[in-house]
Amino acid sequence: MSKGLDGNSPPMPSPTRIFAALALASVFPSALALDVCTQIQQAVSSASGVYSLGARSANFAADLAHWVESSTQSSACSVEPGTPADVSIVIQLLGKTKTPFAVKGGGHSGNPGFSSTTGVQISMTRFSTVNYDKTTGTVAIGSGLIWDEVYAALEPHGVIVAGGRVSGVGMAGFTLGGGYNWLANQVGLTVDTVTAYDLVRPNGSIVSVTAASDPDLFFALKGGGNNFGIVTQFTLKAFPQGQVWGGVIFYAAAQLPAVTAAVARFASNVTDKKAAIIPGYTTQLGKPVVANIMFYDGPSPPAGIFDEFLAIEHTTEDISTRSFLSLVQSAPANVTAGTRGSFHAVSLLNYTPKILAAIQNETIFWNARLASAGVTATYNVEPFFPNIYTHNTSPTAFPFTRTPPTIPLNLQFTWTSPSSDSIAHAAMRESADYLTQVAVQTGQAVAQAPLYPNYALFGTPLERLYGSNLPRLRAIKARVDPHNIMGLAGGWRF
Ligand SMILES: Cc1cc2nc3c(=O)[nH]c(=O)nc-3n(C[C@H](O)[C@H](O)[C@H](O)COP(=O)(O)OP(=O)(O)OC[C@H]3O[C@@H](n4cnc5c(N)ncnc54)[C@H](O)[C@@H]3O)c2cc1C
Ligand SMILES: *[C@@H]1O[C@H](CO)[C@@H](O)[C@H](O)[C@H]1NC(C)=O
Ligand SMILES: *[C@@H]1O[C@H](CO)[C@@H](O)[C@H](O)[C@H]1NC(C)=O
Ligand SMILES: *[C@@H]1O[C@H](CO)[C@@H](O)[C@H](O)[C@H]1NC(C)=O
Ligand SMILES: *[C@@H]1O[C@H](CO)[C@@H](O)[C@H](O)[C@H]1NC(C)=O
């Protein structure tokens, strides 16, 4: 009887050998994945392309690229499907051969492996059309686009969709996770405005998912991420859009107390649904600073909403009456090549003076503590109005509850050295836990509040993201993807 088949455990490989194998796996694509790349190349139509290192490597590099380098891996090959039928062929081949893969829209996930792989990288870039239908008041949007491109295409029509607030963000991952947008006080989350998903299911069937065609799957796609297949096109409600007012204004350290007081007043006292801000508490040259993005849905804001922000002494500003796209592109959002980074989420009932003081304190504390690791800690404050979730009464995968309404705080940490990855991730978890604790201790019952899946750092328990929706989502997952084909890709898994 041969050893290993008689119930004896095989000898444990030494840690050195395990690490060597992991290192090789991350550099050299497996023979299996390479073989599948060839099969895909032979099976797809001329509308699609398959690329690898060396062969048409400009496409390959673009297909693998992410907002932050820590979300990019070396893949065996990349595929740019050009038609839903080709997406179907690709996903069936990947499923049959159990090949790890990833689906990338705009590549803005801060979680390593969520839209990257050492197997087959799918980039949706060829799904790039924007079709405004005046009759239905909806826009069909290709899943390979970034919001900048969507807004540019809609501008001549005088309409907008409820999408990204800064430049460069992919429309697909954003919309599959939830979507906090500049119009949220007026229309809700982006998921609240989706009327149809063109989906290639994990078994390869091509379907249009609407409230009428498959209410369960329609619900699940509204926040459930990449668990249910590959979306080729989203149909969103269109809203009339004219000129807006706003842009970004920067404050130096000395003004922080005044800025924080103004943010607290905005959060508790402004009731105009057309107004929104994102004050980002961060650091520059070792000093805490705030970059505040202001938005008003109209050519000029009524007196009293933003005056305090404008009156506080500031270092620079770029504020004007402008197009929606111009406002979105006005704030610094793209990072320089080589930047690594992640997001994390905290949920709050409101931005009280106490929680804002704690956020200001965390900014100073963590930027000092992590300076030697080269980590920049940014806290993006998002004081949406309590009515944000009242624009849609149909349940959605995210948020799993709309009462009481909770609003997000976004932690954005960036750095350059891979050796700082674990330091930064640990700090983000500690800081998010601490701020949640401060909120709870000051009367906000948010210990179990929904955390936004598009902000939450990998490893966040699924219960915190999907809560009471989990049983329903797991049942839908079992029906739509019984063989867990989407489990070959990274992401939140039901
Ligand atoms: C600078 C910046 C600004 C941001 N601003 C906002 C904001 O204002 N509001 C907000 O809500 N969020 C915001 N986010 C978070 C954003 O929603 C997420 O990063 C989101 O994942 C981005 O989508 P993407 O397509 O670029 O990401 P990707 O990394 O390409 O994809 C993210 C996830 O979606 C899946 N996916 C992508 N395309 C498809 C598809 N066609 N079919 C199935 N699955 C797919 C991927 O597999 C992956 O799991 C911001 C992020 C950044 C970095
Ligand atoms: C940010 O980067 C994207 C490409 O990822 C680009 O399309 C966009 O124009 C850039 N935005 C700005 C303001 O430079
Ligand atoms: C995929 O699954 C659906 C629902 O279970 C079924 O109707 C369809 O025929 C399947 N398609 C393929 C290509 O197997
Ligand atoms: C909101 O307005 C009220 C009434 O003017 C004022 O008393 C209160 O201090 C304001 N809140 C904040 C946080 O400034
Ligand atoms: C500031 O933050 C640190 C680190 O989280 C914490 O230990 C300290 O108690 C905070 N101080 C205040 C005044 O909130």
PDB file of N, CA, C and O in Angstrom, residues 302-342:
ATOM      1  N   PRO A 302     -28.417  79.096  -2.264  1.00  0.00           N
ATOM      2  CA  PRO A 302     -29.020  80.141  -1.441  1.00  0.00           C
ATOM      3  C   PRO A 302     -28.054  80.546  -0.329  1.00  0.00           C
ATOM      4  O   PRO A 302     -27.218  79.742   0.079  1.00  0.00           O
ATOM      5  N   ALA A 303     -28.196  81.769   0.164  1.00  0.00           N
ATOM      6  CA  ALA A 303     -27.332  82.238   1.248  1.00  0.00           C
ATOM      7  C   ALA A 303     -27.503  81.351   2.480  1.00  0.00           C
ATOM      8  O   ALA A 303     -28.579  80.799   2.709  1.00  0.00           O
ATOM      9  N   GLY A 304     -26.415  81.203   3.227  1.00  0.00           N
ATOM     10  CA  GLY A 304     -26.520  80.516   4.512  1.00  0.00           C
ATOM     11  C   GLY A 304     -26.048  79.076   4.511  1.00  0.00           C
ATOM     12  O   GLY A 304     -25.821  78.488   5.562  1.00  0.00           O
ATOM     13  N   ILE A 305     -25.904  78.453   3.333  1.00  0.00           N
ATOM     14  CA  ILE A 305     -25.534  77.029   3.319  1.00  0.00           C
ATOM     15  C   ILE A 305     -24.019  76.845   3.372  1.00  0.00           C
ATOM     16  O   ILE A 305     -23.500  76.073   4.179  1.00  0.00           O
ATOM     17  N   PHE A 306     -23.308  77.575   2.503  1.00  0.00           N
ATOM     18  CA  PHE A 306     -21.861  77.359   2.382  1.00  0.00           C
ATOM     19  C   PHE A 306     -21.039  78.575   2.840  1.00  0.00           C
ATOM     20  O   PHE A 306     -19.811  78.515   2.843  1.00  0.00           O
ATOM     21  N   ASP A 307     -21.729  79.670   3.220  1.00  0.00           N
ATOM     22  CA  ASP A 307     -21.019  80.922   3.535  1.00  0.00           C
ATOM     23  C   ASP A 307     -19.925  80.734   4.580  1.00  0.00           C
ATOM     24  O   ASP A 307     -18.843  81.298   4.475  1.00  0.00           O
ATOM     25  N   GLU A 308     -20.231  79.905   5.585  1.00  0.00           N
ATOM     26  CA  GLU A 308     -19.263  79.721   6.667  1.00  0.00           C
ATOM     27  C   GLU A 308     -17.985  79.068   6.127  1.00  0.00           C
ATOM     28  O   GLU A 308     -16.870  79.457   6.497  1.00  0.00           O
ATOM     29  N   PHE A 309     -18.139  78.061   5.248  1.00  0.00           N
ATOM     30  CA  PHE A 309     -16.964  77.401   4.663  1.00  0.00           C
ATOM     31  C   PHE A 309     -16.124  78.388   3.842  1.00  0.00           C
ATOM     32  O   PHE A 309     -14.909  78.339   3.835  1.00  0.00           O
ATOM     33  N   LEU A 310     -16.836  79.286   3.123  1.00  0.00           N
ATOM     34  CA  LEU A 310     -16.124  80.239   2.271  1.00  0.00           C
ATOM     35  C   LEU A 310     -15.442  81.320   3.101  1.00  0.00           C
ATOM     36  O   LEU A 310     -14.403  81.858   2.698  1.00  0.00           O
ATOM     37  N   ALA A 311     -16.020  81.617   4.273  1.00  0.00           N
ATOM     38  CA  ALA A 311     -15.481  82.712   5.107  1.00  0.00           C
ATOM     39  C   ALA A 311     -14.230  82.277   5.871  1.00  0.00           C
ATOM     40  O   ALA A 311     -13.388  83.123   6.193  1.00  0.00           O
ATOM     41  N   ILE A 312     -14.106  81.003   6.160  1.00  0.00           N
ATOM     42  CA  ILE A 312     -12.921  80.538   6.901  1.00  0.00           C
ATOM     43  C   ILE A 312     -11.695  80.665   5.993  1.00  0.00           C
ATOM     44  O   ILE A 312     -11.741  80.300   4.812  1.00  0.00           O
ATOM     45  N   GLU A 313     -10.612  81.175   6.575  1.00  0.00           N
ATOM     46  CA  GLU A 313      -9.381  81.351   5.801  1.00  0.00           C
ATOM     47  C   GLU A 313      -8.962  80.013   5.179  1.00  0.00           C
ATOM     48  O   GLU A 313      -8.916  78.990   5.866  1.00  0.00           O
ATOM     49  N   HIS A 314      -8.685  80.040   3.850  1.00  0.00           N
ATOM     50  CA  HIS A 314      -8.319  78.801   3.172  1.00  0.00           C
ATOM     51  C   HIS A 314      -7.066  78.995   2.331  1.00  0.00           C
ATOM     52  O   HIS A 314      -6.728  80.125   1.971  1.00  0.00           O
ATOM     53  N   THR A 315      -6.377  77.898   2.041  1.00  0.00           N
ATOM     54  CA  THR A 315      -5.123  78.001   1.295  1.00  0.00           C
ATOM     55  C   THR A 315      -5.399  78.149  -0.200  1.00  0.00           C
ATOM     56  O   THR A 315      -4.822  79.023  -0.848  1.00  0.00           O
ATOM     57  N   THR A 316      -6.249  77.293  -0.763  1.00  0.00           N
ATOM     58  CA  THR A 316      -6.640  77.439  -2.164  1.00  0.00           C
ATOM     59  C   THR A 316      -8.088  76.992  -2.311  1.00  0.00           C
ATOM     60  O   THR A 316      -8.633  76.322  -1.430  1.00  0.00           O
ATOM     61  N   GLU A 317      -8.689  77.336  -3.435  1.00  0.00           N
ATOM     62  CA  GLU A 317     -10.034  76.865  -3.733  1.00  0.00           C
ATOM     63  C   GLU A 317     -10.260  76.852  -5.231  1.00  0.00           C
ATOM     64  O   GLU A 317      -9.588  77.572  -5.969  1.00  0.00           O
ATOM     65  N   ASP A 318     -11.162  75.990  -5.669  1.00  0.00           N
ATOM     66  CA  ASP A 318     -11.563  75.945  -7.076  1.00  0.00           C
ATOM     67  C   ASP A 318     -13.075  75.758  -7.065  1.00  0.00           C
ATOM     68  O   ASP A 318     -13.579  74.654  -7.171  1.00  0.00           O
ATOM     69  N   ILE A 319     -13.784  76.868  -6.859  1.00  0.00           N
ATOM     70  CA  ILE A 319     -15.233  76.800  -6.706  1.00  0.00           C
ATOM     71  C   ILE A 319     -15.878  77.697  -7.742  1.00  0.00           C
ATOM     72  O   ILE A 319     -15.451  78.843  -7.926  1.00  0.00           O
ATOM     73  N   SER A 320     -16.871  77.170  -8.437  1.00  0.00           N
ATOM     74  CA  SER A 320     -17.541  77.991  -9.450  1.00  0.00           C
ATOM     75  C   SER A 320     -18.864  77.360  -9.851  1.00  0.00           C
ATOM     76  O   SER A 320     -19.188  76.252  -9.428  1.00  0.00           O
ATOM     77  N   THR A 321     -19.608  78.080 -10.682  1.00  0.00           N
ATOM     78  CA  THR A 321     -20.772  77.524 -11.357  1.00  0.00           C
ATOM     79  C   THR A 321     -20.224  76.790 -12.569  1.00  0.00           C
ATOM     80  O   THR A 321     -19.433  77.354 -13.328  1.00  0.00           O
ATOM     81  N   ARG A 322     -20.591  75.519 -12.723  1.00  0.00           N
ATOM     82  CA  ARG A 322     -19.929  74.686 -13.738  1.00  0.00           C
ATOM     83  C   ARG A 322     -20.805  73.511 -14.123  1.00  0.00           C
ATOM     84  O   ARG A 322     -21.871  73.305 -13.539  1.00  0.00           O
ATOM     85  N   SER A 323     -20.339  72.708 -15.073  1.00  0.00           N
ATOM     86  CA  SER A 323     -21.082  71.494 -15.428  1.00  0.00           C
ATOM     87  C   SER A 323     -20.886  70.449 -14.330  1.00  0.00           C
ATOM     88  O   SER A 323     -19.923  70.506 -13.553  1.00  0.00           O
ATOM     89  N   PHE A 324     -21.785  69.503 -14.274  1.00  0.00           N
ATOM     90  CA  PHE A 324     -21.691  68.409 -13.307  1.00  0.00           C
ATOM     91  C   PHE A 324     -20.342  67.696 -13.457  1.00  0.00           C
ATOM     92  O   PHE A 324     -19.643  67.424 -12.475  1.00  0.00           O
ATOM     93  N   LEU A 325     -19.966  67.406 -14.726  1.00  0.00           N
ATOM     94  CA  LEU A 325     -18.695  66.707 -14.982  1.00  0.00           C
ATOM     95  C   LEU A 325     -17.507  67.521 -14.487  1.00  0.00           C
ATOM     96  O   LEU A 325     -16.578  66.980 -13.894  1.00  0.00           O
ATOM     97  N   SER A 326     -17.548  68.819 -14.718  1.00  0.00           N
ATOM     98  CA  SER A 326     -16.444  69.675 -14.286  1.00  0.00           C
ATOM     99  C   SER A 326     -16.288  69.619 -12.767  1.00  0.00           C
ATOM    100  O   SER A 326     -15.171  69.559 -12.241  1.00  0.00           O
ATOM    101  N   LEU A 327     -17.419  69.625 -12.051  1.00  0.00           N
ATOM    102  CA  LEU A 327     -17.336  69.548 -10.588  1.00  0.00           C
ATOM    103  C   LEU A 327     -16.727  68.210 -10.161  1.00  0.00           C
ATOM    104  O   LEU A 327     -15.846  68.147  -9.299  1.00  0.00           O
ATOM    105  N   VAL A 328     -17.185  67.135 -10.801  1.00  0.00           N
ATOM    106  CA  VAL A 328     -16.694  65.791 -10.461  1.00  0.00           C
ATOM    107  C   VAL A 328     -15.181  65.683 -10.694  1.00  0.00           C
ATOM    108  O   VAL A 328     -14.465  65.019  -9.961  1.00  0.00           O
ATOM    109  N   GLN A 329     -14.708  66.385 -11.729  1.00  0.00           N
ATOM    110  CA  GLN A 329     -13.279  66.286 -12.043  1.00  0.00           C
ATOM    111  C   GLN A 329     -12.425  67.314 -11.306  1.00  0.00           C
ATOM    112  O   GLN A 329     -11.212  67.333 -11.471  1.00  0.00           O
ATOM    113  N   SER A 330     -13.058  68.156 -10.477  1.00  0.00           N
ATOM    114  CA  SER A 330     -12.305  69.246  -9.856  1.00  0.00           C
ATOM    115  C   SER A 330     -11.525  68.814  -8.615  1.00  0.00           C
ATOM    116  O   SER A 330     -10.539  69.455  -8.249  1.00  0.00           O
ATOM    117  N   ALA A 331     -11.963  67.757  -7.952  1.00  0.00           N
ATOM    118  CA  ALA A 331     -11.293  67.362  -6.706  1.00  0.00           C
ATOM    119  C   ALA A 331     -10.205  66.330  -6.999  1.00  0.00           C
ATOM    120  O   ALA A 331     -10.370  65.488  -7.862  1.00  0.00           O
ATOM    121  N   PRO A 332      -9.087  66.396  -6.283  1.00  0.00           N
ATOM    122  CA  PRO A 332      -8.021  65.419  -6.528  1.00  0.00           C
ATOM    123  C   PRO A 332      -8.477  64.021  -6.097  1.00  0.00           C
ATOM    124  O   PRO A 332      -8.842  63.818  -4.956  1.00  0.00           O
ATOM    125  N   ALA A 333      -8.508  63.070  -7.040  1.00  0.00           N
ATOM    126  CA  ALA A 333      -8.973  61.717  -6.709  1.00  0.00           C
ATOM    127  C   ALA A 333      -8.053  60.654  -7.281  1.00  0.00           C
ATOM    128  O   ALA A 333      -7.970  59.554  -6.747  1.00  0.00           O
ATOM    129  N   ASN A 334      -7.350  60.974  -8.372  1.00  0.00           N
ATOM    130  CA  ASN A 334      -6.417  59.999  -8.941  1.00  0.00           C
ATOM    131  C   ASN A 334      -5.127  60.025  -8.134  1.00  0.00           C
ATOM    132  O   ASN A 334      -4.688  61.082  -7.704  1.00  0.00           O
ATOM    133  N   VAL A 335      -4.530  58.861  -7.944  1.00  0.00           N
ATOM    134  CA  VAL A 335      -3.278  58.791  -7.182  1.00  0.00           C
ATOM    135  C   VAL A 335      -2.119  58.552  -8.154  1.00  0.00           C
ATOM    136  O   VAL A 335      -2.325  58.115  -9.280  1.00  0.00           O
ATOM    137  N   THR A 336      -0.902  58.828  -7.690  1.00  0.00           N
ATOM    138  CA  THR A 336       0.257  58.644  -8.570  1.00  0.00           C
ATOM    139  C   THR A 336       0.608  57.163  -8.671  1.00  0.00           C
ATOM    140  O   THR A 336       0.283  56.371  -7.775  1.00  0.00           O
ATOM    141  N   ALA A 337       1.265  56.787  -9.758  1.00  0.00           N
ATOM    142  CA  ALA A 337       1.635  55.388  -9.991  1.00  0.00           C
ATOM    143  C   ALA A 337       2.437  54.861  -8.803  1.00  0.00           C
ATOM    144  O   ALA A 337       3.261  55.575  -8.237  1.00  0.00           O
ATOM    145  N   GLY A 338       2.164  53.624  -8.425  1.00  0.00           N
ATOM    146  CA  GLY A 338       2.899  53.012  -7.321  1.00  0.00           C
ATOM    147  C   GLY A 338       2.205  53.153  -5.974  1.00  0.00           C
ATOM    148  O   GLY A 338       2.612  52.549  -4.993  1.00  0.00           O
ATOM    149  N   THR A 339       1.143  53.977  -5.926  1.00  0.00           N
ATOM    150  CA  THR A 339       0.416  54.147  -4.668  1.00  0.00           C
ATOM    151  C   THR A 339      -0.335  52.868  -4.313  1.00  0.00           C
ATOM    152  O   THR A 339      -0.946  52.233  -5.173  1.00  0.00           O
ATOM    153  N   ARG A 340      -0.255  52.470  -3.051  1.00  0.00           N
ATOM    154  CA  ARG A 340      -1.043  51.354  -2.542  1.00  0.00           C
ATOM    155  C   ARG A 340      -2.127  51.950  -1.644  1.00  0.00           C
ATOM    156  O   ARG A 340      -1.992  53.087  -1.176  1.00  0.00           O
ATOM    157  N   GLY A 341      -3.194  51.199  -1.378  1.00  0.00           N
ATOM    158  CA  GLY A 341      -4.214  51.786  -0.516  1.00  0.00           C
ATOM    159  C   GLY A 341      -5.424  50.919  -0.316  1.00  0.00           C
ATOM    160  O   GLY A 341      -5.616  49.926  -1.030  1.00  0.00           O
ATOM    161  N   SER A 342      -6.213  51.273   0.668  1.00  0.00           N
ATOM    162  CA  SER A 342      -7.477  50.582   0.935  1.00  0.00           C
ATOM    163  C   SER A 342      -8.479  51.552   1.542  1.00  0.00           C
ATOM    164  O   SER A 342      -8.116  52.628   2.008  1.00  0.00           O
TER     165      SER A 342
END
